[in-house]
mmCIF file of C-alpha atoms in Angstrom:
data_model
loop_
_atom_site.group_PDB
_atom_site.id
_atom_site.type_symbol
_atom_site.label_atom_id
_atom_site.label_comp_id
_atom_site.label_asym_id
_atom_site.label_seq_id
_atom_site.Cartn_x
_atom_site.Cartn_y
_atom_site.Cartn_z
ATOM 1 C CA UNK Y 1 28.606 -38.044 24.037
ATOM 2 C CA UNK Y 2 30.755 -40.462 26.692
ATOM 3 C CA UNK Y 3 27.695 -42.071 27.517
ATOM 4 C CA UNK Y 4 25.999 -42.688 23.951
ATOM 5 C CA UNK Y 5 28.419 -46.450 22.791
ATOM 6 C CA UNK Y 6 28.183 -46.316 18.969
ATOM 7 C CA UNK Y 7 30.505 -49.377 18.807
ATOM 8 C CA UNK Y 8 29.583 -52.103 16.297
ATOM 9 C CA UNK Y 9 28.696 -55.292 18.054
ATOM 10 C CA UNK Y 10 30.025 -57.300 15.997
ATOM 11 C CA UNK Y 11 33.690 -55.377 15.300
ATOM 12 C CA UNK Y 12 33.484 -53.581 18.402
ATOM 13 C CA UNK Y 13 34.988 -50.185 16.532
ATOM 14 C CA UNK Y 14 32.445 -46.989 15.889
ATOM 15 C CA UNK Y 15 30.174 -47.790 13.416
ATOM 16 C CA UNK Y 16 30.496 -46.918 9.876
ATOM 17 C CA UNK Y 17 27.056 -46.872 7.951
ATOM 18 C CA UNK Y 18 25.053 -47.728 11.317
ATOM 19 C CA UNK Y 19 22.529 -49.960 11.197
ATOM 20 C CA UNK Y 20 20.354 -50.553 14.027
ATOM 21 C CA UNK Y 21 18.048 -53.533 14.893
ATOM 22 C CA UNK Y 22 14.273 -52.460 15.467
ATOM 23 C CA UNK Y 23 14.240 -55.044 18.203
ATOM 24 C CA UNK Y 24 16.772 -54.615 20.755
ATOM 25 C CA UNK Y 25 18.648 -51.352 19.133
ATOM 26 C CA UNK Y 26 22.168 -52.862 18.700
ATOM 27 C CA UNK Y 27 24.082 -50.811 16.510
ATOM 28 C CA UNK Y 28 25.996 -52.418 13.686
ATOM 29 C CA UNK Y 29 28.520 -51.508 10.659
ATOM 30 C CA UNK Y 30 26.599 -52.364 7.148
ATOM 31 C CA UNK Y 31 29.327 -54.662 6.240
ATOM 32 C CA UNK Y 32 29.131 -56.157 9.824
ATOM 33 C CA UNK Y 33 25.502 -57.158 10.043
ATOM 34 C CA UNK Y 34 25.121 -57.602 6.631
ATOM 35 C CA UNK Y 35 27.769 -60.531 6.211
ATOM 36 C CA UNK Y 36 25.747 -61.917 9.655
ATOM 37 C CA UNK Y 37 22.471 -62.106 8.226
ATOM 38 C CA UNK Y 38 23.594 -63.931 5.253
ATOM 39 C CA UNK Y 39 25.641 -66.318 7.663
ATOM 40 C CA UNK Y 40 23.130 -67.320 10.292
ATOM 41 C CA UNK Y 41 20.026 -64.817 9.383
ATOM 42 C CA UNK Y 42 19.127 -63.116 12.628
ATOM 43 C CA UNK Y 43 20.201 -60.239 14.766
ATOM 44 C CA UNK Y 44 23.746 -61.374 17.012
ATOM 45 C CA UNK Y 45 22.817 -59.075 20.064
ATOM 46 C CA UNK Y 46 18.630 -60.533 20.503
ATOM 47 C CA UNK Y 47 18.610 -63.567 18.436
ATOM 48 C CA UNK Y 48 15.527 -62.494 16.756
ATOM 49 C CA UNK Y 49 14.979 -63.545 12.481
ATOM 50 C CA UNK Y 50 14.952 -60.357 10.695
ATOM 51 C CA UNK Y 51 12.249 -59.838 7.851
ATOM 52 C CA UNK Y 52 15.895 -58.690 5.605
ATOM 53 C CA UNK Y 53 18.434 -56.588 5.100
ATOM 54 C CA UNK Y 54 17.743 -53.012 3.267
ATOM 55 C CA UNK Y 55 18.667 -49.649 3.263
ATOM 56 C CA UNK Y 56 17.972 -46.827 5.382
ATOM 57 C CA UNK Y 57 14.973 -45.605 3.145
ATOM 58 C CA UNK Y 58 13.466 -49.221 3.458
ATOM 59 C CA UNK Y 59 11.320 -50.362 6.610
ATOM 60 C CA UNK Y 60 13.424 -53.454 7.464
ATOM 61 C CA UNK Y 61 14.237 -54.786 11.051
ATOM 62 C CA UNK Y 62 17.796 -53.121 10.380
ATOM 63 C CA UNK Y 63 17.363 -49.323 10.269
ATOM 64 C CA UNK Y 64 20.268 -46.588 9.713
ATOM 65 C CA UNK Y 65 20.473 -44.359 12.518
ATOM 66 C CA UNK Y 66 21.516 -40.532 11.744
ATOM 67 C CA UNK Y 67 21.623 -39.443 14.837
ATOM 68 C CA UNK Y 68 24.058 -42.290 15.879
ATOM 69 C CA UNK Y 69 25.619 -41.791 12.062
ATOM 70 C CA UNK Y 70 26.185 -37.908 13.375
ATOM 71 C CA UNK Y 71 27.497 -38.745 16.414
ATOM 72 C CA UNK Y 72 30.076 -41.734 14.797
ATOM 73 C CA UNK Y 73 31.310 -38.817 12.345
ATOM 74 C CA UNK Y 74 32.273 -36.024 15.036
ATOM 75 C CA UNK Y 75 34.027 -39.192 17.026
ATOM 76 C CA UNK Y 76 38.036 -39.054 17.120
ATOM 77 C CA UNK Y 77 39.510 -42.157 16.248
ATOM 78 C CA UNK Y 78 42.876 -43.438 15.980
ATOM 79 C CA UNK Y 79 45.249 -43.266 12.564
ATOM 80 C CA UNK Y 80 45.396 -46.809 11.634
ATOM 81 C CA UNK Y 81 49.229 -46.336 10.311
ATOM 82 C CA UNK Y 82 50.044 -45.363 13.931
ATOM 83 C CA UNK Y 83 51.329 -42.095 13.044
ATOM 84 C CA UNK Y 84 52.089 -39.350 15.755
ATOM 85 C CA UNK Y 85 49.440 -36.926 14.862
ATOM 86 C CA UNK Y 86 47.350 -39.811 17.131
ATOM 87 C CA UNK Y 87 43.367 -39.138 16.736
ATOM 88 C CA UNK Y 88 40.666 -37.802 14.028
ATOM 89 C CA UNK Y 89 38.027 -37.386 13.710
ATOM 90 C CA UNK Y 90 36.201 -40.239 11.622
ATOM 91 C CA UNK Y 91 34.991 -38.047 9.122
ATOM 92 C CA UNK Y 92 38.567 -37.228 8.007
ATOM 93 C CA UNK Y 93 39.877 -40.137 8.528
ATOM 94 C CA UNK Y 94 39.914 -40.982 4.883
ATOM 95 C CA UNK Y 95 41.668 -37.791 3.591
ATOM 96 C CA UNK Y 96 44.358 -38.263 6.396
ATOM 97 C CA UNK Y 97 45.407 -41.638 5.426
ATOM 98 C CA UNK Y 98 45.465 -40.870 1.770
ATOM 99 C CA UNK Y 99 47.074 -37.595 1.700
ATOM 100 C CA UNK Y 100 48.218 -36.512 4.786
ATOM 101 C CA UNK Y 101 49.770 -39.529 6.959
ATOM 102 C CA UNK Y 102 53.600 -39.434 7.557
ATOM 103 C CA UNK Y 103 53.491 -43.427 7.511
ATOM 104 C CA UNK Y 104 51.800 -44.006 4.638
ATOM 105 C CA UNK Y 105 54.303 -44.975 1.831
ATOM 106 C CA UNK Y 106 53.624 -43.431 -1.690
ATOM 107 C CA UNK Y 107 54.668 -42.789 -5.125
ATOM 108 C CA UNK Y 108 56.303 -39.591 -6.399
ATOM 109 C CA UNK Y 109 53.966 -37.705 -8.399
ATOM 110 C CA UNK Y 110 55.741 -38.038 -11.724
ATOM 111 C CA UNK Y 111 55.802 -41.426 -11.636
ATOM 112 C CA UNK Y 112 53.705 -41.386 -15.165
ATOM 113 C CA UNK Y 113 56.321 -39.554 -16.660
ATOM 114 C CA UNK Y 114 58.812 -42.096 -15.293
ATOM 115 C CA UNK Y 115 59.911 -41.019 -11.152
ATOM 116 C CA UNK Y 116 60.358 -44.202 -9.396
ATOM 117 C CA UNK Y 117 60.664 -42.688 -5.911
ATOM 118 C CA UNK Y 118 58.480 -43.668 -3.123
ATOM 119 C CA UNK Y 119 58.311 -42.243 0.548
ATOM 120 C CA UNK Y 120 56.539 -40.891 3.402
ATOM 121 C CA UNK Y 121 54.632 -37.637 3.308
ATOM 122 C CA UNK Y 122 57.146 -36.183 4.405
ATOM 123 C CA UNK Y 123 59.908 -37.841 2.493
ATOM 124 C CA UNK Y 124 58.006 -37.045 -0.839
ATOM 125 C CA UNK Y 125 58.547 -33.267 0.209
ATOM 126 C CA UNK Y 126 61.932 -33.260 0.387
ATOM 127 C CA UNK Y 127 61.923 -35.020 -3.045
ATOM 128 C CA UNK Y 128 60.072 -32.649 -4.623
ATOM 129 C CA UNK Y 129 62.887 -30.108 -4.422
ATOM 130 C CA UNK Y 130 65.164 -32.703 -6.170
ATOM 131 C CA UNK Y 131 62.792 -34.739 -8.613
ATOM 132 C CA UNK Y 132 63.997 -34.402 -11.972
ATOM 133 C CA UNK Y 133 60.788 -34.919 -13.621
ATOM 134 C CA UNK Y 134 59.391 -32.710 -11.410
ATOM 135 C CA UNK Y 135 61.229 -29.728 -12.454
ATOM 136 C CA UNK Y 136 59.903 -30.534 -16.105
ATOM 137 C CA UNK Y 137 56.380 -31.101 -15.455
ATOM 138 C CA UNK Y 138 55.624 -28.107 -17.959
ATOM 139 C CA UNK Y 139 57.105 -29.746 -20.550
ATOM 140 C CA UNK Y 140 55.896 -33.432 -19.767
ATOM 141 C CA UNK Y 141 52.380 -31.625 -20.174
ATOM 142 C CA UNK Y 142 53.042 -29.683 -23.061
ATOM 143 C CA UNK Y 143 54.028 -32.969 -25.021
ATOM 144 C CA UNK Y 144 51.192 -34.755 -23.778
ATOM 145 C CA UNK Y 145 48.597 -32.247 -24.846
ATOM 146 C CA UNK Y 146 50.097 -32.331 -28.298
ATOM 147 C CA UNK Y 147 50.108 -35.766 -28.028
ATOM 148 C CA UNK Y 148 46.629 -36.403 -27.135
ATOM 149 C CA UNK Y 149 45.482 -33.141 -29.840
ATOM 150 C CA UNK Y 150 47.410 -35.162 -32.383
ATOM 151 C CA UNK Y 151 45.381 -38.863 -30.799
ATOM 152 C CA UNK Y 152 42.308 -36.503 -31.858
ATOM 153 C CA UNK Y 153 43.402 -35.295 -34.926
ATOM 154 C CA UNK Y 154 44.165 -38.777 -36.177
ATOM 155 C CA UNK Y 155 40.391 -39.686 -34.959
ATOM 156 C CA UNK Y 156 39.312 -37.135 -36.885
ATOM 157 C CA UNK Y 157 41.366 -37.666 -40.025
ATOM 158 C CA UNK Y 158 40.265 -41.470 -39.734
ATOM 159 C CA UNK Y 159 36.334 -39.909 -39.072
ATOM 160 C CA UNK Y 160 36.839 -37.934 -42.201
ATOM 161 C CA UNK Y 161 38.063 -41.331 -44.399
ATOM 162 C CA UNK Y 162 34.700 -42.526 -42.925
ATOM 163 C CA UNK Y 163 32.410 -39.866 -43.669
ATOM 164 C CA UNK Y 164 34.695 -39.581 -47.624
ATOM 165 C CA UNK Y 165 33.752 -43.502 -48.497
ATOM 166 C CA UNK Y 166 30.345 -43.040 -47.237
ATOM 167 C CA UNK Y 167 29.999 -39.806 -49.230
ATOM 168 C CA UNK Y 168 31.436 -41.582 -52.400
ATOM 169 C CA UNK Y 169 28.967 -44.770 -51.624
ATOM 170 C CA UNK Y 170 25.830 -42.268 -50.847
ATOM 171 C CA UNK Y 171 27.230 -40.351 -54.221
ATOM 172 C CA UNK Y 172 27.177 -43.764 -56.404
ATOM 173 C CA UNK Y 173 23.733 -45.298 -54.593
ATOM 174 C CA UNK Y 174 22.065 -41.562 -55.895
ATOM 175 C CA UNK Y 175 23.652 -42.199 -59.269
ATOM 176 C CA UNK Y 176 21.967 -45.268 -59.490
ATOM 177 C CA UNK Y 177 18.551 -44.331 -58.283
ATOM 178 C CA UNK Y 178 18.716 -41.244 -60.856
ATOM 179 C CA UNK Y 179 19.456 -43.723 -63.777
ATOM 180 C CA UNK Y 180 16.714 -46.356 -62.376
ATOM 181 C CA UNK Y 181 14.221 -43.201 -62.377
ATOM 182 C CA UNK Y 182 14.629 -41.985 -65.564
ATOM 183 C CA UNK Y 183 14.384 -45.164 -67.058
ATOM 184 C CA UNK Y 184 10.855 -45.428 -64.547
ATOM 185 C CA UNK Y 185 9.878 -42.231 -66.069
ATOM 186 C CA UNK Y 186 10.544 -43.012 -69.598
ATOM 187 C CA UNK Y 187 8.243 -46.648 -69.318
ATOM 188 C CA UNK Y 188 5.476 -43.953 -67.698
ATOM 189 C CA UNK Y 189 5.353 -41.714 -70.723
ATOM 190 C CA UNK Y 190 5.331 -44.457 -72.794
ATOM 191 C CA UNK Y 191 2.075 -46.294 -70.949
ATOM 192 C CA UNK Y 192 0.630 -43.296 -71.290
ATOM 193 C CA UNK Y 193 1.677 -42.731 -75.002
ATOM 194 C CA UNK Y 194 -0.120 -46.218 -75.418
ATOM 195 C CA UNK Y 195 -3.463 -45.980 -73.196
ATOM 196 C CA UNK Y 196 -3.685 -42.434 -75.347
ATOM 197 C CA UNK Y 197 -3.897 -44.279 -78.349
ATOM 198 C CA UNK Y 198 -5.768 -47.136 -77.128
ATOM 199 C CA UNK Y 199 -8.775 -44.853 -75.584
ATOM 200 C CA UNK Y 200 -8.526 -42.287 -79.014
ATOM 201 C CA UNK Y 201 -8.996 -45.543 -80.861
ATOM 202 C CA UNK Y 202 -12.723 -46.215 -80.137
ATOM 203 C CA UNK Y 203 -13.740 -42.740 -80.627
ATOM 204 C CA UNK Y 204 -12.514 -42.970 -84.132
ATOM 205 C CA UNK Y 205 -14.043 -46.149 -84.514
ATOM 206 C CA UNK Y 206 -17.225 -45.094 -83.441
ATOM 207 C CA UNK Y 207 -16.775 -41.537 -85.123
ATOM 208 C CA UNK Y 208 -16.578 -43.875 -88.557
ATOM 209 C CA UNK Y 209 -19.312 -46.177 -87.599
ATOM 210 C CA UNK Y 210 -21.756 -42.961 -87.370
ATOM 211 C CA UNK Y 211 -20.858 -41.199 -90.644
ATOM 212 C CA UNK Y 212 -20.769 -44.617 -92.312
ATOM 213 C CA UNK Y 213 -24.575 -45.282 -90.778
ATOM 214 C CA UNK Y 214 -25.398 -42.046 -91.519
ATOM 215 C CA UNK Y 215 -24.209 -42.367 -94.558
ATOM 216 C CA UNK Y 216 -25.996 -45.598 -94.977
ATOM 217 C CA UNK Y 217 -29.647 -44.210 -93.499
ATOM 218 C CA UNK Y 218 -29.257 -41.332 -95.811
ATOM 219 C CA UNK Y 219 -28.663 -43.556 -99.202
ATOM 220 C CA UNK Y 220 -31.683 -45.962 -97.710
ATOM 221 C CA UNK Y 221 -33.999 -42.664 -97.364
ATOM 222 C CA UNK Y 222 -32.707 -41.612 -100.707
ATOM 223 C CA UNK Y 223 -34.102 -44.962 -102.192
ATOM 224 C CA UNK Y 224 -37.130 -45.001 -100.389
ATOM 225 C CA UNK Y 225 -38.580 -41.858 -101.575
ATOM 226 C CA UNK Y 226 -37.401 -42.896 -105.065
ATOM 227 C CA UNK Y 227 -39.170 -45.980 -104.488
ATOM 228 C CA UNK Y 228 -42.523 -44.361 -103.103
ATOM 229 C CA UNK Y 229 -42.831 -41.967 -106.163
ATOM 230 C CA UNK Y 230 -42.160 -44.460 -108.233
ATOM 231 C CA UNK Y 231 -45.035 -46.491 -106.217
ATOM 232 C CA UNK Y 232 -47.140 -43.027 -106.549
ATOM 233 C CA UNK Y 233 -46.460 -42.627 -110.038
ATOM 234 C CA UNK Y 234 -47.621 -46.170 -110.937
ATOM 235 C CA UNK Y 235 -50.380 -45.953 -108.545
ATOM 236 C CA UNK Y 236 -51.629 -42.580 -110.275
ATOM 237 C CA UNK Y 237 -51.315 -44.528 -113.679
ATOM 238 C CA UNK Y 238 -52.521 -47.647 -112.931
ATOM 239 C CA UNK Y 239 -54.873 -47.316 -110.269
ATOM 240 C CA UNK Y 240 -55.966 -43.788 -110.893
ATOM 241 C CA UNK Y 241 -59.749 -43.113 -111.793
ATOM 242 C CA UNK Y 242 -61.088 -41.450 -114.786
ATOM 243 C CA UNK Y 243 -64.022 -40.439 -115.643
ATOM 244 C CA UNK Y 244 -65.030 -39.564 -119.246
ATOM 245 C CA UNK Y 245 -68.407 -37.893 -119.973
ATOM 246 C CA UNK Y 246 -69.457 -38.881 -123.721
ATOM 247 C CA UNK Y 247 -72.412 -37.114 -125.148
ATOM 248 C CA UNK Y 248 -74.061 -39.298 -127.906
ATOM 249 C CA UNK Y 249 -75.273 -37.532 -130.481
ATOM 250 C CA UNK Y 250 -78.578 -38.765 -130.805
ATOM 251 C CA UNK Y 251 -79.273 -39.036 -127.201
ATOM 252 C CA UNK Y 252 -78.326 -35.268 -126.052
ATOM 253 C CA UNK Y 253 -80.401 -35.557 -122.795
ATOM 254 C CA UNK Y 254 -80.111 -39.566 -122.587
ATOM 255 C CA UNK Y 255 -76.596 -40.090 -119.940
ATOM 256 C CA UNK Y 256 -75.716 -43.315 -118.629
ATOM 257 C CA UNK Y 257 -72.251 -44.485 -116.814
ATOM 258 C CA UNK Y 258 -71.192 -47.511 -117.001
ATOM 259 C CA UNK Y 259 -68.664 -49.533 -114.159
ATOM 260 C CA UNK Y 260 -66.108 -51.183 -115.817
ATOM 261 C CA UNK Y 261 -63.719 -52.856 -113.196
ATOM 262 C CA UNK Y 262 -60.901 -54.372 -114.491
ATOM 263 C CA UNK Y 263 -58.219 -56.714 -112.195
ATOM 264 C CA UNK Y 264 -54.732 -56.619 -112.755
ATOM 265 C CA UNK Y 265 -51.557 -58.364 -111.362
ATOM 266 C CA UNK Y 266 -48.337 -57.135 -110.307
ATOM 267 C CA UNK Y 267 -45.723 -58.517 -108.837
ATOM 268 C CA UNK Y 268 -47.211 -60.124 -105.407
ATOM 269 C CA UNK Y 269 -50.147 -57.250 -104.624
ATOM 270 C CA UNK Y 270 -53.206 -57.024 -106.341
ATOM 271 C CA UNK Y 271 -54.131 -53.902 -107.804
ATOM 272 C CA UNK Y 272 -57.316 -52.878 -109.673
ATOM 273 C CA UNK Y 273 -57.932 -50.819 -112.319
ATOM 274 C CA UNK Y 274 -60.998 -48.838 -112.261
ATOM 275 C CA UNK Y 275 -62.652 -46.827 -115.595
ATOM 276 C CA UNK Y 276 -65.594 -44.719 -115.770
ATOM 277 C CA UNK Y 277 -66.839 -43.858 -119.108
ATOM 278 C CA UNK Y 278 -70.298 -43.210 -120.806
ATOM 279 C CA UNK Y 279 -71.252 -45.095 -123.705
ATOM 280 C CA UNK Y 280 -74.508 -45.434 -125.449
ATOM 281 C CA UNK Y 281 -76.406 -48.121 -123.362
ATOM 282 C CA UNK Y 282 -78.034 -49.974 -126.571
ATOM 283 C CA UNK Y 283 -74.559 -49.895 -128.691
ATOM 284 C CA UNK Y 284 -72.654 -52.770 -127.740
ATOM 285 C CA UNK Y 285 -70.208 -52.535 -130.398
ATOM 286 C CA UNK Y 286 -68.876 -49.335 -129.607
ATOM 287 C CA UNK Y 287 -65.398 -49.348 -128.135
ATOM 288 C CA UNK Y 288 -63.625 -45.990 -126.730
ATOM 289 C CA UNK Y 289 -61.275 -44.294 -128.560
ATOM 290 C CA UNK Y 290 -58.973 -43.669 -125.539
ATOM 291 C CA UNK Y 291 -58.642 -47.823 -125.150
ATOM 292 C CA UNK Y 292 -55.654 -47.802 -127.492
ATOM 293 C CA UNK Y 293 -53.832 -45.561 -125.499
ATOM 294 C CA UNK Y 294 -54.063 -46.248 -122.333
ATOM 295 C CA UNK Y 295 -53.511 -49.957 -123.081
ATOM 296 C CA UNK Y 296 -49.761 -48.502 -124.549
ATOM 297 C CA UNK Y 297 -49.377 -46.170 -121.644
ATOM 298 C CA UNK Y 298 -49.298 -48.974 -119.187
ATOM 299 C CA UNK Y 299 -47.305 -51.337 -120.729
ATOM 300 C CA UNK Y 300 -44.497 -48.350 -120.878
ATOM 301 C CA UNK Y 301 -45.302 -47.399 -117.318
ATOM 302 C CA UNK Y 302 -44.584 -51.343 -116.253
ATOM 303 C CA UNK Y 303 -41.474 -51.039 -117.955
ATOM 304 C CA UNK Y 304 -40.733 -48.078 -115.830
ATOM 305 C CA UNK Y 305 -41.295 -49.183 -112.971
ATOM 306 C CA UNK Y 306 -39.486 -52.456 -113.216
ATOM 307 C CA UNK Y 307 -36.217 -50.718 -114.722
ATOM 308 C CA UNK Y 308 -36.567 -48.185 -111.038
ATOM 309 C CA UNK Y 309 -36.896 -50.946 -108.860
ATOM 310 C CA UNK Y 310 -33.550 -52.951 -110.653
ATOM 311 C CA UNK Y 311 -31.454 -49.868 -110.363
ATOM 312 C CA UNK Y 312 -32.557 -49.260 -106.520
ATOM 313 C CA UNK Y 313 -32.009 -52.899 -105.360
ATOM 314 C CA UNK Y 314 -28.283 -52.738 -107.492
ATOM 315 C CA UNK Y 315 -27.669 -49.225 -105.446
ATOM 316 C CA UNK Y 316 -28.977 -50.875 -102.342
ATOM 317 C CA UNK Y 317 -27.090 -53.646 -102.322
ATOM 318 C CA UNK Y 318 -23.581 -51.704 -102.868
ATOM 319 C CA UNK Y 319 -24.542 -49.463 -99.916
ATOM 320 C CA UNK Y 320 -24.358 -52.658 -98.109
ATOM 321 C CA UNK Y 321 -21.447 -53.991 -99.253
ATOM 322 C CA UNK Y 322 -19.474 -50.655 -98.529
ATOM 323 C CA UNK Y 323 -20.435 -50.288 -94.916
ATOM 324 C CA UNK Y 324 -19.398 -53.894 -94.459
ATOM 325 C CA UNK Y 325 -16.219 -53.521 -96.002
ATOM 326 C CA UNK Y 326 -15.578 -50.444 -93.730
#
């Protein structure tokens, strides 16, 4: 291990975090090279630029060592307080001059509690025997447990005043949303109240319109049937053909009919009235005796008819004006 120098270069003490230079293999502390490199930016032993400065895991020109790390830890060094335990190894080194070192000057212990006494380790021995505060840790620790229970308490308490207001907001904000949805659900019903109405409307509308047409087609049919027997009934009167056989009673086997056609007018259509009878050919004087008759029969049928037709076009008319007025 005499053989193997781990010194740094650049401190000339046993390295601490080796770093090694893939060029020549100087060995340097971390601190060491790396305050170099930023100074002058290459290696102090071969004068070479490094590429950088990285860590062990990183392929740099710098490299950390662990076998040289290894052999730097199981080294013996000297206590930098100059104390007369002499070497130690330099992976103790830091617990020794913290805890351990009879030259290092520290505090008491209880110096949070209020000690001001500072020594040696072994001066802060012989103190401990004596310290006043010492001898009441216990009770320093009790108080300061119920001191930091009541810190938490008081967190809590204040937590709870938190999580109280922003109940009581949470509580007033749902208060309002209830009121603002009933009042939502009230202007719902009453849309729908309204487009109820609106749509059952029409249907009645329309439910009116058809028993009023109905209505109306029926009276019309009514009328028109009245009308075409009255037409029939006229027709068969006016336009209807009769034939009368007359014997004369000197000609027994002696028959002859005679064509009488006879125009009338009424109203815009022309009808005609046709008559077969038999008279004696050679009498021209000789009138029928059913001439009389039928003459008066037609002038009462006229009447009819025009008195059928008035009271139709009056009941026609007031059909009308109903279904308008509905």
């Amino acid at each position: 291990m005499s053989n193997v120098n781990i010194d740094c270069v650049i401190c000339s003490e046993i390295v601490n975090n080796n770093r090694e230079c893939k060029s020549c293999g100087a060995l340097y502390c971390y601190t060491c090279i790396k305050q170099w490199v930023d100074r002058s930016g290459s290696c102090p032993h071969c004068r070479k630029t490094p590429l950088m400065l990285r860590d062990h895991h990183d392929d740099s020109s710098f490299l950390h060592n662990r076998f040289v790390e290894k052999l730097a830890d199981d080294s013996e060094v000297e206590c930098p307080n100059m104390c007369s335990q002499g070497k130690v190894k330099r992976s103790n080194l830091k617990d020794h001059v913290e805890k351990f070192c009879e030259n290092i000057i520290k505090p008491c212990t209880m110096k949070k509690y209020g000690c001001k006494f500072e020594g040696n380790f072994n001066q802060l021995q012989n103190h401990g025997y004596e310290c006043v505060y010492l001898k009441l840790e216990d009770v320093f620790q009790s108080y300061e447990n119920t001191i930091e229970n009541l810190k938490q308490k008081c967190a809590n308490a204040q937590q709870g005043e938190e999580f109280k207001m922003k109940i009581s907001t949470l509580e007033q904000t749902n208060e309002m949303l209830r009121l603002e949805n009933d009042e939502l659900k009230e202007k719902v019903r009453k849309l729908q109240k309204q487009q109820q109405q609106h749509s059952s409307a029409p249907q009645q509308s329309s439910s009116q319109n058809n028993v009023n047409n109905s209505s109306y087609q029926q009276a019309q049919s009514n009328d028109q049937r009245q009308h075409n027997s009255g037409n029939n009934y006229h027709n068969n009167q006016q336009h209807g053909n009769t034939y009368n056989y007359h014997q004369h009673q000197n000609q027994p086997h002696q028959q002859q009919f005679v064509f009488q056609q006879q125009p009338q007018y009424h109203s815009s259509s022309q009808t005609y009235s046709t008559t077969f009878s038999q008279q004696p050919p050679n009498n021209p004087n000789y009138s029928h005796p059913s001439s009389n008759n039928s003459s008066r029969s037609n002038t009462h049928d006229n009447d009819h008819y025009h008195k059928s037709t008035n009271k139709q076009n009056a009941r026609r008319s007031s059909n009308k004006d109903n279904c308008k007025q509905q």
